[in-house]
PDB file of C-alpha atoms in Angstrom:
ATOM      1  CA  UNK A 115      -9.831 -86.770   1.825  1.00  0.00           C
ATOM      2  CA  UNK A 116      -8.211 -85.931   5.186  1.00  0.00           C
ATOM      3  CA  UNK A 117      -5.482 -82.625   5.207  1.00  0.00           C
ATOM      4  CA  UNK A 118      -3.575 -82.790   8.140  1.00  0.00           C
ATOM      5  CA  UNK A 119      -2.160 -79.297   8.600  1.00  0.00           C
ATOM      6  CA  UNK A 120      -3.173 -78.568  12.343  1.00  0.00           C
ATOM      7  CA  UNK A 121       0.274 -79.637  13.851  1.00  0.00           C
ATOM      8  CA  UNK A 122       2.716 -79.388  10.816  1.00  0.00           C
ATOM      9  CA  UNK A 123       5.999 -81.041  12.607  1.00  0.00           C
ATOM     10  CA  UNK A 124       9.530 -78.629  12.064  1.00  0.00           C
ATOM     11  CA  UNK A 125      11.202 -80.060   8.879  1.00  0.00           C
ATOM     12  CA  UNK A 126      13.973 -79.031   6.342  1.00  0.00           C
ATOM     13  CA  UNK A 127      12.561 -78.473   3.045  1.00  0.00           C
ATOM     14  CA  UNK A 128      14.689 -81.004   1.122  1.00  0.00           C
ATOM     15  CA  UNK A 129      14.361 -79.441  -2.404  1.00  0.00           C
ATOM     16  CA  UNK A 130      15.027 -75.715  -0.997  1.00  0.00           C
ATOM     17  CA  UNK A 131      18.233 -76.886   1.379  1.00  0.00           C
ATOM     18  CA  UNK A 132      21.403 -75.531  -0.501  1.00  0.00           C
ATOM     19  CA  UNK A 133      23.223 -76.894   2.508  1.00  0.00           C
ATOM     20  CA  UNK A 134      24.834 -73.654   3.177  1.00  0.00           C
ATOM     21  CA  UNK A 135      24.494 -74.981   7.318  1.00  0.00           C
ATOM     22  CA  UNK A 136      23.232 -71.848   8.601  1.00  0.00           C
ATOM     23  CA  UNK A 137      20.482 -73.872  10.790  1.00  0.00           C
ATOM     24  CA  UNK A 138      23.092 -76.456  11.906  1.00  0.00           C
ATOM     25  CA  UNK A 139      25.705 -73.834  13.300  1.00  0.00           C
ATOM     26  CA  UNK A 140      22.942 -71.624  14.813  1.00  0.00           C
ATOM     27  CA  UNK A 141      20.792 -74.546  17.065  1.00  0.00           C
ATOM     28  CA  UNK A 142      22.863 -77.721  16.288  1.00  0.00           C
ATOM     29  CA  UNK A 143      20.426 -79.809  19.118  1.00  0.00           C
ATOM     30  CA  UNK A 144      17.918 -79.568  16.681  1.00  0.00           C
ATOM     31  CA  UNK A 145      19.605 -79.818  12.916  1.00  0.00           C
ATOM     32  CA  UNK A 146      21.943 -82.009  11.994  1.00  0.00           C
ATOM     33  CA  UNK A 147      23.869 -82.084   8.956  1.00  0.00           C
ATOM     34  CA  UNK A 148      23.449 -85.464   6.582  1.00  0.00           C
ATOM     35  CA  UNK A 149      26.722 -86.940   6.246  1.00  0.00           C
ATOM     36  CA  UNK A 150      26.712 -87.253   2.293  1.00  0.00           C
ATOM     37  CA  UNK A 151      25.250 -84.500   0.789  1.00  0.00           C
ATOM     38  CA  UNK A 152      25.440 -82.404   3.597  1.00  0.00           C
ATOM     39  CA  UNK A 153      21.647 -81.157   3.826  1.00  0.00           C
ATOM     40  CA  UNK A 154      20.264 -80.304   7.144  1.00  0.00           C
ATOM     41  CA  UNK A 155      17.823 -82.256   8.730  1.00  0.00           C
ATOM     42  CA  UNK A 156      15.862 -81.904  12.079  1.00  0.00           C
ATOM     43  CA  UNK A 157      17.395 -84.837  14.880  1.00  0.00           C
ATOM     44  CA  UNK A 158      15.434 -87.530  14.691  1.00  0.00           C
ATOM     45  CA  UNK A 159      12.693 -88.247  17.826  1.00  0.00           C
ATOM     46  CA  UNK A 160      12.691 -84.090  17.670  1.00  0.00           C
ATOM     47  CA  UNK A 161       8.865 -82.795  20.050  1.00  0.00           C
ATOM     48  CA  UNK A 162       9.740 -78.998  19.827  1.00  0.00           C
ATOM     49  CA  UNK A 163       6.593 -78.740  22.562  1.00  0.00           C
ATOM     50  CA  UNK A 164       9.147 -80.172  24.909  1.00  0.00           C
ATOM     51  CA  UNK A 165      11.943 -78.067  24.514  1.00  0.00           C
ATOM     52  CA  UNK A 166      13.211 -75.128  26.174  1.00  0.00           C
ATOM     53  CA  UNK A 167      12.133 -71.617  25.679  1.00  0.00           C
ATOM     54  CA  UNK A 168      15.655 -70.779  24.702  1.00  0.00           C
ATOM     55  CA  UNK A 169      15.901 -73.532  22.238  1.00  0.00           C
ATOM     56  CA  UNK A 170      12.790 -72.373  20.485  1.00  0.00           C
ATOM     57  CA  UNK A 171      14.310 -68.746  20.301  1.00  0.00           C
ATOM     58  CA  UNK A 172      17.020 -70.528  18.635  1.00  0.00           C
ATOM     59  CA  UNK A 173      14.807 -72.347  16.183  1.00  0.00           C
ATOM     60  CA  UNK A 174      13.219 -68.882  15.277  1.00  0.00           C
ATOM     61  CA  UNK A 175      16.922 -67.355  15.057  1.00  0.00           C
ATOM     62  CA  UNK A 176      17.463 -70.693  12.531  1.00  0.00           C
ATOM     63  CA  UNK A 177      14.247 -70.104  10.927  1.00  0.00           C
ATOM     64  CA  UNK A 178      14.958 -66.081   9.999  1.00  0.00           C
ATOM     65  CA  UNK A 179      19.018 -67.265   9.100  1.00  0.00           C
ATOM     66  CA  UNK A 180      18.068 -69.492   6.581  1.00  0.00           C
ATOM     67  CA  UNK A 181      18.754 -68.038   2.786  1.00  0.00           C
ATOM     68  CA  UNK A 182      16.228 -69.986   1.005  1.00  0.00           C
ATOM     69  CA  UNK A 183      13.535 -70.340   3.611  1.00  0.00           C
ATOM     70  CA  UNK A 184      14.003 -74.131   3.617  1.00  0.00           C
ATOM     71  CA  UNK A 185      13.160 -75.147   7.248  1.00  0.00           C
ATOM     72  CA  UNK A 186       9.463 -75.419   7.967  1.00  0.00           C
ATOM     73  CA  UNK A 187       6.913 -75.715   9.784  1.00  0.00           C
TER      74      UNK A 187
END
């Protein structure tokens, strides 16, 4: 048995998301809403070790806004 937990990728908890859009409004080049039941979603293709520093404060800022603790890491 293998755990891979050594570089957990940024993801929206699916079952926690009350789509409330929090995450998409506060760093919308990295969450996207889906377009039928409105749940965020990290953009597809996202490598948050190439991003800018001020996109990763906004990720944090995401992270810290989000009511149900849905977005992970």
């Amino acid at each position: 048995l293998i755990i891979i937990l050594l570089n957990m990728a940024l993801h929206v908890d699916q079952e926690l998301c009350i789509s409330c859009q929090s995450c998409t409004v506060t760093c919308p080049t990295v969450f996207v809403a889906d377009e039928t039941d409105y749940k965020a979603h990290v953009v597809a293709g996202f490598d948050e070790a190439t991003v800018s520093d001020e996109v990763k404060k906004t990720i944090e800022e995401a992270i810290a806004l989000c009511p149900v603790q849905a977005i992970k890491r």
